[in-house]
Every structure is written in structure tokens, then in C-alpha cells.
Short mmCIF file of C-alpha atoms in Angstrom, two decimals:
data_model
loop_
_atom_site.label_atom_id
_atom_site.label_comp_id
_atom_site.label_asym_id
_atom_site.label_seq_id
_atom_site.Cartn_x
_atom_site.Cartn_y
_atom_site.Cartn_z
CA MET A 237 75.49 112.68 179.67
CA ALA A 238 76.54 109.97 177.21
CA ARG A 239 74.82 107.44 179.44
CA ILE A 240 71.51 109.29 179.23
CA ILE A 241 71.77 109.55 175.45
CA LYS A 242 72.56 105.84 175.17
CA GLN A 243 69.54 104.94 177.34
CA LYS A 244 67.30 107.20 175.26
CA GLU A 245 68.51 105.51 172.07
CA LYS A 246 67.83 102.07 173.56
CA ASN A 247 64.31 103.11 174.52
CA GLN A 248 63.63 104.50 171.05
CA GLU A 249 64.99 101.35 169.42
CA LYS A 250 62.85 99.17 171.69
CA ARG A 251 59.76 101.23 170.82
CA PHE A 252 60.59 100.93 167.11
CA HIS A 253 60.84 97.14 167.38
CA THR A 254 57.58 96.96 169.31
CA GLU A 255 55.78 99.01 166.66
CA LEU A 256 57.29 96.83 163.94
CA LEU A 257 55.98 93.68 165.60
CA GLU A 258 52.54 95.22 166.07
CA GLN A 259 52.39 96.07 162.38
CA LEU A 260 53.47 92.56 161.44
CA VAL A 261 50.69 91.06 163.55
CA ALA A 262 48.20 93.46 161.97
CA ALA A 263 49.41 92.49 158.49
CA LEU A 264 48.94 88.81 159.27
CA ALA A 265 45.44 89.48 160.54
CA TRP A 266 44.63 91.44 157.39
CA ASN A 267 46.00 88.59 155.29
CA GLU A 268 43.38 86.26 156.76
CA THR A 269 40.69 88.89 156.27
CA ILE A 270 41.61 89.42 152.63
CA GLN A 271 41.61 85.68 151.97
CA GLY A 272 38.18 85.39 153.56
CA PHE A 273 36.87 88.34 151.54
CA VAL A 274 38.06 86.83 148.26
CA LYS A 275 36.61 83.41 149.09
CA GLU A 276 33.32 84.82 150.36
CA PHE A 277 32.56 87.56 147.84
CA ILE A 278 34.66 87.13 144.70
CA GLU A 279 34.73 83.39 144.05
CA PRO A 280 30.95 82.81 144.39
CA ARG A 281 30.02 85.78 142.18
CA ILE A 282 32.44 85.15 139.34
CA PRO A 283 32.29 81.55 138.09
CA GLY A 284 35.66 80.05 137.27
CA SER A 285 37.42 82.93 138.96
CA GLY A 286 40.32 80.95 140.40
CA LEU A 287 42.96 83.02 138.64
CA LEU A 288 41.03 86.27 139.05
CA SER A 289 40.57 85.59 142.77
CA LYS A 290 44.29 85.02 143.18
CA LEU A 291 45.02 88.21 141.25
CA ILE A 292 42.68 90.26 143.45
CA TYR A 293 44.20 88.68 146.55
CA ALA A 294 47.74 89.45 145.32
CA LEU A 295 46.80 93.06 144.55
CA LEU A 296 45.25 93.59 147.97
CA VAL A 297 48.21 92.01 149.78
CA THR A 298 50.64 94.09 147.71
CA LEU A 299 48.72 97.25 148.53
CA LEU A 300 48.81 96.36 152.21
CA ALA A 301 52.55 95.64 152.04
CA VAL A 302 53.22 98.97 150.33
CA LEU A 303 51.23 100.84 152.97
CA ILE A 304 53.07 99.08 155.79
CA THR A 305 56.44 99.70 154.15
CA TYR A 306 55.58 103.37 153.75
CA GLN A 307 54.60 103.66 157.39
CA LEU A 308 57.74 101.84 158.52
CA SER A 309 59.96 104.10 156.43
CA ARG A 310 58.32 107.16 157.98
CA LEU A 311 58.79 105.66 161.42
CA SER A 312 62.41 104.84 160.67
CA ALA A 313 63.06 108.38 159.43
CA ARG A 314 61.52 109.77 162.62
CA PHE A 315 63.70 107.43 164.66
CA GLN A 316 66.84 108.50 162.79
CA GLN A 317 66.02 112.20 163.19
CA SER A 318 65.51 111.83 166.91
CA LYS A 319 68.91 110.13 167.18
CA HIS A 320 70.66 113.23 165.84
#
């Protein structure tokens, strides 16, 4: 019985790590997309917007990080509940 529980915990932990890596890859892809968006649409339309462009970029990346952190915390809570 303990063996089955241990295997189930290992599988859940492996799935958690896989989902974490997938979200990291998605975040990196979004980082490139956000940079491209700022360079393509913000910088040309607002002259001398170097600082503003960086601010918009920082806000978008922060928003993305908060969303990912929120999702990971929910996932972690689900993982912890299933352990007990």
C-alpha cells in the first residue's frame, strides 16, 4: 500500500515539474512576443519613447509573471491536496 502511494506521489511530482517547465517555455516565448510588440507598435508611434517603451514592456512582463505565479500556486495547492 505504501509503495502504491509513493509511486502516485512520484507521478504527481513529475507531472508538476513537467507543467512548470511548459509554463517557463511559454513565458520565454511571450517575452519575445512582448519585446516585438513594443518595438513594432509602441516605439514607432511615440517619438522618443525609449523610457515609455521599457515601462510598457516591464508592465507586460510583470503581468505575465503574476499570472504564471498565480497559476503555479493553484497547481501547487492542487498537488498538495492530492497528497493528503
